[in-house]
Coordinates of C-alpha atoms in Angstrom, one line a residue:
M1 CA 0.0 0.0 0.0
S2 CA 3.0 2.3 0.2
V3 CA 2.1 5.8 1.5
T4 CA -1.5 4.9 1.8
F5 CA -0.9 2.2 4.4
A6 CA -1.1 4.9 7.2
Q7 CA -4.6 6.2 7.8
G8 CA -5.3 9.8 6.8
F9 CA -3.4 9.7 3.5
S10 CA -4.6 9.6 -0.1
A11 CA -2.4 9.3 -3.2
A12 CA -2.3 9.0 -6.9
G13 CA 0.1 8.4 -9.7
V14 CA -0.7 9.5 -13.2
E15 CA 0.8 10.0 -16.7
A16 CA 1.2 13.7 -17.2
G17 CA 3.5 13.7 -20.3
I18 CA 6.6 14.9 -18.4
S19 CA 8.8 11.9 -19.0
A20 CA 10.5 11.1 -22.3
V21 CA 9.3 7.5 -21.7
E22 CA 6.1 6.9 -23.7
G23 CA 3.2 6.0 -21.5
K24 CA 5.0 6.2 -18.2
K25 CA 3.3 7.4 -15.0
D26 CA 5.4 10.4 -14.1
L27 CA 3.5 12.5 -11.6
A28 CA 2.5 11.5 -8.0
L29 CA 0.4 13.3 -5.4
V30 CA 0.3 12.5 -1.8
V31 CA -2.3 14.4 0.4
N32 CA -2.4 14.4 4.2
N33 CA -6.1 14.5 5.2
G34 CA -5.4 15.1 8.9
P35 CA -6.4 15.8 11.5
L36 CA -2.7 16.7 11.9
D37 CA -0.3 17.9 9.2
M38 CA 3.1 17.5 10.9
A39 CA 6.2 17.0 8.8
A40 CA 9.9 16.6 8.8
G41 CA 12.5 16.6 6.0
V42 CA 16.1 15.8 5.1
F43 CA 17.6 17.1 1.9
T44 CA 20.7 16.9 -0.3
S45 CA 23.8 18.8 0.8
N46 CA 24.8 19.4 -2.8
R47 CA 25.5 23.1 -3.4
F48 CA 23.7 22.9 -6.8
C49 CA 20.5 21.8 -5.0
A50 CA 17.5 21.8 -7.3
A51 CA 14.6 24.4 -7.3
P52 CA 12.1 22.0 -5.7
V53 CA 14.7 21.3 -2.9
Q54 CA 15.1 25.0 -2.3
W55 CA 11.3 25.4 -2.2
T56 CA 10.5 22.4 0.0
R57 CA 13.3 23.0 2.5
K58 CA 11.6 26.3 3.3
I59 CA 8.2 24.7 3.4
V60 CA 9.1 22.0 5.9
A61 CA 10.9 24.4 8.2
D62 CA 7.7 25.1 10.2
G63 CA 6.9 21.4 10.6
H64 CA 3.7 21.5 8.5
V65 CA 3.0 19.9 5.1
K66 CA -0.5 19.3 3.7
A67 CA 0.5 17.6 0.4
V68 CA 3.5 16.6 -1.7
I69 CA 3.6 16.6 -5.5
L70 CA 6.4 14.6 -7.1
N71 CA 7.4 14.3 -10.7
S72 CA 9.9 12.1 -12.6
G73 CA 11.1 13.0 -16.1
G74 CA 12.9 16.2 -15.1
A75 CA 14.9 17.4 -12.2
N76 CA 14.3 21.2 -12.5
A77 CA 17.9 21.6 -11.2
C78 CA 20.4 24.3 -12.3
T79 CA 17.5 26.2 -13.8
G80 CA 17.8 29.4 -11.8
Q81 CA 15.0 31.7 -10.8
P82 CA 12.7 30.4 -13.6
G83 CA 13.0 26.9 -12.1
Y84 CA 12.2 28.2 -8.7
E85 CA 9.1 30.0 -10.1
Q86 CA 8.0 26.6 -11.6
S87 CA 8.2 25.0 -8.2
K88 CA 6.2 27.8 -6.7
A89 CA 3.6 27.7 -9.4
T90 CA 3.3 24.0 -8.9
A91 CA 2.7 24.4 -5.2
Q92 CA 0.1 27.1 -5.8
K93 CA -1.8 24.8 -8.2
V94 CA -1.9 22.0 -5.7
A95 CA -2.8 24.3 -2.8
A96 CA -5.8 25.5 -4.8
L97 CA -6.8 21.9 -5.4
V98 CA -6.6 20.7 -1.8
G99 CA -7.7 23.9 -0.1
A100 CA -4.4 24.8 1.5
K101 CA -1.8 27.5 1.4
D102 CA 1.1 27.1 -1.0
S103 CA 3.4 27.3 1.9
D104 CA 2.1 23.9 3.0
I105 CA 2.8 22.1 -0.3
A106 CA 6.1 20.3 -0.8
V107 CA 7.4 19.8 -4.4
C108 CA 9.8 17.1 -5.5
S109 CA 11.4 16.4 -8.9
T110 CA 13.8 13.9 -10.4
G111 CA 15.2 13.4 -13.8
L112 CA 17.6 15.1 -16.1
I113 CA 19.5 18.1 -14.8
G114 CA 19.6 21.5 -16.5
E115 CA 16.2 21.8 -18.2
L116 CA 13.0 23.4 -17.1
L117 CA 9.9 21.3 -16.7
P118 CA 7.0 21.4 -19.2
L119 CA 5.0 23.3 -16.7
D120 CA 1.7 23.0 -18.5
H121 CA 2.0 19.2 -18.3
V122 CA 2.8 19.4 -14.6
L123 CA -0.2 21.6 -13.8
S124 CA -2.6 19.6 -15.9
G125 CA -1.1 16.5 -14.4
A126 CA -1.9 17.9 -11.0
D127 CA -5.6 18.2 -11.9
K128 CA -5.5 14.6 -13.2
A129 CA -3.8 13.3 -10.0
F130 CA -6.2 15.2 -7.7
A131 CA -9.2 13.6 -9.5
A132 CA -7.6 10.2 -9.0
L133 CA -6.8 10.5 -5.3
A134 CA -7.7 7.5 -3.2
D135 CA -6.6 5.8 0.0
T136 CA -6.3 2.4 -1.6
A137 CA -3.4 0.1 -2.1
Q138 CA -3.6 0.6 -5.8
A139 CA -3.4 4.4 -5.4
G140 CA -0.3 4.0 -3.3
A141 CA 1.2 1.6 -5.8
D142 CA 0.5 4.1 -8.7
A143 CA 2.3 6.8 -6.7
S144 CA 5.4 4.6 -6.2
H145 CA 5.5 3.9 -9.9
A146 CA 5.2 7.5 -10.9
I147 CA 8.4 8.6 -9.1
M148 CA 10.6 6.0 -10.8
T149 CA 13.3 6.9 -13.3
T150 CA 15.9 4.2 -14.0
D151 CA 14.4 2.1 -11.2
T152 CA 13.3 -1.4 -12.4
K153 CA 10.7 -1.8 -9.6
P154 CA 8.9 0.3 -7.0
K155 CA 10.3 0.4 -3.5
T156 CA 7.8 0.5 -0.6
V157 CA 7.5 -0.3 3.1
E158 CA 4.7 -1.0 5.5
L159 CA 5.1 -1.3 9.3
E160 CA 2.7 -1.5 12.2
G161 CA 3.4 -0.5 15.8
S162 CA 2.5 -2.6 18.8
N163 CA -0.5 -0.5 19.7
G164 CA -1.8 -0.2 16.1
F165 CA -0.3 2.9 14.5
H166 CA 1.0 2.6 11.0
I167 CA 4.0 3.7 8.9
G168 CA 4.1 3.4 5.1
G169 CA 6.5 4.7 2.6
M170 CA 7.9 4.8 -0.9
V171 CA 11.3 5.7 -2.4
K172 CA 12.9 6.0 -5.8
G173 CA 16.5 5.5 -6.3
S174 CA 18.8 3.3 -8.5
G175 CA 21.9 5.3 -9.6
M176 CA 23.7 8.5 -8.7
I177 CA 23.9 7.2 -5.1
A178 CA 26.5 7.9 -2.5
P179 CA 26.8 8.7 1.2
Q180 CA 24.9 11.9 2.2
L181 CA 21.6 10.6 0.6
A182 CA 21.2 9.4 -3.0
T183 CA 19.3 10.3 -6.2
M184 CA 16.2 9.6 -4.3
L185 CA 12.7 11.0 -3.5
C186 CA 11.2 9.4 -0.4
V187 CA 7.9 10.0 1.3
I188 CA 7.2 8.2 4.6
T189 CA 3.8 8.5 6.2
T190 CA 2.4 7.7 9.6
D191 CA -1.0 8.0 11.3
A192 CA 0.6 8.3 14.8
V193 CA 0.0 11.4 16.9
V194 CA 3.5 12.9 17.0
S195 CA 5.0 16.4 17.0
A196 CA 7.1 17.8 14.3
G197 CA 10.1 17.8 16.6
Q198 CA 9.6 14.0 17.2
L199 CA 9.3 13.4 13.5
Q200 CA 12.5 15.4 12.7
A201 CA 14.5 13.6 15.4
A202 CA 13.3 10.2 14.3
L203 CA 14.0 11.0 10.6
N204 CA 17.5 12.4 11.2
A205 CA 18.5 9.2 13.2
G206 CA 16.9 6.9 10.6
V207 CA 18.5 8.6 7.6
E208 CA 21.9 8.6 9.2
M209 CA 21.9 4.9 9.6
S210 CA 20.4 4.0 6.3
F211 CA 20.3 6.4 3.3
N212 CA 23.6 7.9 4.4
R213 CA 25.3 4.5 4.4
I214 CA 24.6 3.3 0.9
D215 CA 26.8 3.9 -2.2
V216 CA 26.2 2.7 -5.8
D217 CA 28.5 5.0 -7.8
G218 CA 29.9 7.6 -5.5
C219 CA 27.8 10.4 -7.0
M220 CA 25.7 12.9 -5.0
S221 CA 22.5 14.2 -6.5
T222 CA 21.0 17.7 -6.6
N223 CA 17.4 16.6 -5.8
D224 CA 17.5 14.2 -2.8
T225 CA 14.5 14.7 -0.5
V226 CA 13.2 12.6 2.3
L227 CA 9.9 13.6 3.9
L228 CA 8.1 12.1 7.0
L229 CA 4.5 13.1 7.4
A230 CA 2.1 12.5 10.3
S231 CA -1.7 12.7 10.0
G232 CA -2.6 11.6 13.6
A233 CA -5.5 9.8 12.1
S234 CA -5.1 6.7 14.3
G235 CA -5.4 8.8 17.4
I236 CA -2.5 6.8 18.9
E237 CA 0.4 8.4 20.7
P238 CA 3.3 5.9 20.2
D239 CA 6.0 5.0 22.6
P240 CA 8.8 7.4 21.5
D241 CA 11.4 4.6 21.4
E242 CA 9.2 2.3 19.4
F243 CA 8.3 5.1 17.0
N244 CA 12.0 5.9 16.4
D245 CA 12.8 2.3 15.9
L246 CA 10.0 1.8 13.3
V247 CA 11.1 4.9 11.4
A248 CA 14.6 3.5 11.4
Q249 CA 13.3 0.2 10.1
A250 CA 11.4 1.9 7.4
T251 CA 14.4 3.9 6.2
A252 CA 16.6 0.9 6.4
S253 CA 14.2 -1.2 4.3
L254 CA 13.9 1.5 1.6
A255 CA 17.7 2.1 1.5
R256 CA 18.3 -1.6 1.2
Q257 CA 15.8 -1.8 -1.7
I258 CA 17.7 1.0 -3.5
I259 CA 20.9 -1.1 -3.3
G260 CA 19.0 -4.1 -4.5
D261 CA 18.0 -2.2 -7.6
G262 CA 21.3 -0.4 -8.3
E263 CA 21.6 0.4 -12.0
G264 CA 22.6 -2.8 -13.8
A265 CA 23.9 -4.3 -10.5
S266 CA 24.5 -8.1 -10.2
H267 CA 25.6 -8.1 -6.6
D268 CA 24.6 -6.3 -3.4
I269 CA 27.7 -5.8 -1.3
R270 CA 27.7 -5.4 2.5
V271 CA 30.9 -3.9 3.9
K272 CA 31.1 -4.4 7.7
V273 CA 34.0 -2.9 9.6
I274 CA 34.6 -4.0 13.2
G275 CA 37.4 -3.6 15.7
A276 CA 37.6 0.2 15.1
T277 CA 38.5 2.8 17.7
T278 CA 35.3 4.8 17.1
E279 CA 32.1 4.4 15.0
D280 CA 33.3 7.3 12.8
A281 CA 36.6 5.5 12.1
A282 CA 34.7 2.3 11.2
L283 CA 32.4 4.3 8.9
A284 CA 35.3 6.1 7.2
C285 CA 36.9 2.7 6.5
G286 CA 33.6 1.2 5.3
R287 CA 32.9 4.1 3.0
A288 CA 36.4 4.0 1.5
V289 CA 36.0 0.4 0.5
A290 CA 32.4 0.8 -0.7
A291 CA 33.5 3.7 -2.9
S292 CA 36.1 1.6 -4.8
N293 CA 35.1 1.3 -8.5
L294 CA 38.0 -1.2 -8.9
L295 CA 36.5 -3.4 -6.2
K296 CA 33.0 -3.0 -7.7
C297 CA 34.2 -4.1 -11.1
A298 CA 36.0 -7.1 -9.6
I299 CA 32.9 -8.2 -7.7
S300 CA 31.0 -7.9 -11.0
G301 CA 33.4 -10.4 -12.4
N302 CA 33.0 -12.7 -9.4
D303 CA 36.5 -11.9 -8.3
P304 CA 36.8 -11.4 -4.5
N305 CA 40.0 -9.3 -5.0
W306 CA 41.1 -8.6 -1.4
G307 CA 44.0 -6.4 -2.6
R308 CA 41.5 -3.9 -3.8
I309 CA 39.8 -4.0 -0.4
V310 CA 42.9 -3.3 1.6
S311 CA 44.3 -0.7 -0.8
S312 CA 41.1 1.3 -0.4
L313 CA 41.2 0.8 3.3
G314 CA 44.7 2.2 3.4
T315 CA 43.5 5.5 2.0
V316 CA 41.9 6.4 5.3
P317 CA 44.3 8.7 7.2
P318 CA 45.6 7.3 10.5
E319 CA 44.3 10.3 12.4
V320 CA 40.8 9.4 11.2
A321 CA 41.1 5.6 11.7
P322 CA 44.1 4.4 13.7
Y323 CA 45.0 0.8 13.2
D324 CA 48.0 -1.5 12.4
S325 CA 47.8 -2.8 8.9
N326 CA 49.7 -5.9 10.0
K327 CA 46.8 -6.9 12.1
V328 CA 43.9 -6.4 9.7
T329 CA 41.8 -9.4 8.5
V330 CA 39.3 -9.5 5.7
D331 CA 36.6 -12.2 5.1
V332 CA 34.6 -12.4 2.0
N333 CA 31.4 -14.6 2.3
G334 CA 32.9 -16.2 5.3
V335 CA 36.3 -17.0 3.8
R336 CA 39.4 -15.3 5.4
I337 CA 41.3 -14.3 2.3
C338 CA 43.4 -11.7 4.1
E339 CA 45.2 -12.6 7.4
N340 CA 47.2 -10.0 9.3
G341 CA 47.5 -7.7 6.3
G342 CA 48.7 -10.4 4.0
A343 CA 47.4 -13.3 2.0
G344 CA 45.0 -15.7 3.7
R345 CA 43.1 -18.6 2.2
D346 CA 43.0 -18.7 -1.6
R347 CA 40.3 -16.4 -3.0
S348 CA 39.1 -19.2 -5.3
E349 CA 37.5 -20.7 -2.2
V350 CA 35.0 -17.9 -2.0
D351 CA 31.5 -18.7 -3.4
M352 CA 30.5 -15.6 -5.4
T353 CA 27.3 -17.0 -6.8
P354 CA 24.9 -15.4 -4.2
R355 CA 23.4 -12.0 -5.0
E356 CA 24.7 -10.7 -1.6
V357 CA 28.5 -10.4 -1.1
H358 CA 29.6 -9.9 2.6
I359 CA 32.9 -8.2 3.2
D360 CA 33.9 -8.3 6.9
I361 CA 36.9 -6.3 7.9
D362 CA 38.4 -6.4 11.4
L363 CA 40.9 -3.7 12.2
H364 CA 41.8 -5.1 15.6
A365 CA 42.1 -1.6 17.1
G366 CA 39.0 -1.2 19.2
N367 CA 35.4 -2.2 19.8
A368 CA 33.4 0.1 17.4
E369 CA 31.8 -1.0 14.1
A370 CA 29.8 0.3 11.2
T371 CA 28.2 -1.2 8.1
V372 CA 27.9 0.3 4.5
W373 CA 26.0 -1.2 1.6
T374 CA 27.0 -0.8 -2.0
D375 CA 26.8 -2.9 -5.2
D376 CA 28.9 -3.8 -8.2
L377 CA 29.4 -1.9 -11.5
T378 CA 28.5 -3.8 -14.6
H379 CA 28.4 -3.1 -18.4
E380 CA 24.7 -2.4 -18.0
Y381 CA 25.4 0.6 -15.7
V382 CA 27.4 2.2 -18.5
H383 CA 24.6 1.5 -21.0
I384 CA 21.9 2.9 -18.7
N385 CA 23.8 6.2 -18.0
A386 CA 24.9 6.6 -21.6
D387 CA 21.4 6.6 -22.8
Y388 CA 19.7 8.4 -19.9
E389 CA 16.8 10.6 -20.8
S390 CA 14.8 10.4 -17.6

């Protein structure tokens, strides 16, 4: 059911003629029917952030969002003031439809950078989406399809709290993905009775441990937006710890689904670093390994090349992650192929047939750990991005 799993939300996904892909659903609308309209957001840190990010970051600042309109087929990034005016005009259109202020309407876009949107298609698509709004599973599914670009499948999550509140969500993301979010649009909804402050704290923590710990190709997007909306329609005030945990579960599930649908990927790679002096040290090491295109290409060829793992590990400055390279061990899918900084068991012993590849690194320097997910780079990744039209 995606975003409609939580009570108090209706959604739609329609074909508006924005995408270059013939017949594709390319515009989604999610409306919070209340009684609350609490909201929180996390956005890209890219300095070339897109017009809809600039608009929505301001909108979410007061903790209230009535509706979100999202389009694929065009990023509306690097379009200057005209692009910002397009986002504003889109918000004004939706506000008029749902009976709200434009300052309560979030706008999200994804697609090709550097071009303005066909605004007439966006606005007419908003009319079409408003007419199709429903709180059904199909409506939620349509919305999750409409935000896809190079995604091969929709990515959704549904969770229920112990006392009956619900969390639902959808995300798009497949390429241009690196730590500090990804090329992603994400809307998570809940019918719990929670404040905007609670939402923001839960979202910050969830994003940090999920979307900020995945890496497909080391590229940061201009359009990343993650929104968490609360309707309060269940009338249930959740236990704060349980609510935070379920939001974290939701973001983790959605992030993992992004990795599972990486552009052209044939392996999902979990890089776990243990034995670090601090979590930050472990994370720095995990990210260095996950960012290695040489390693990703090796994994694509079913080669567990431990030399590419330790060479990447060695790029982390000692002041960031102190460890003795002569004590480091590396296991790939349970086989210790690097022992004390040198050769271990023969890498031919590693079974590379599973979709998931587990790389376990022990620094033997402390008790902290961190995990980063990435995937391999294949010929298909090149083809997808060479022909990308959004």
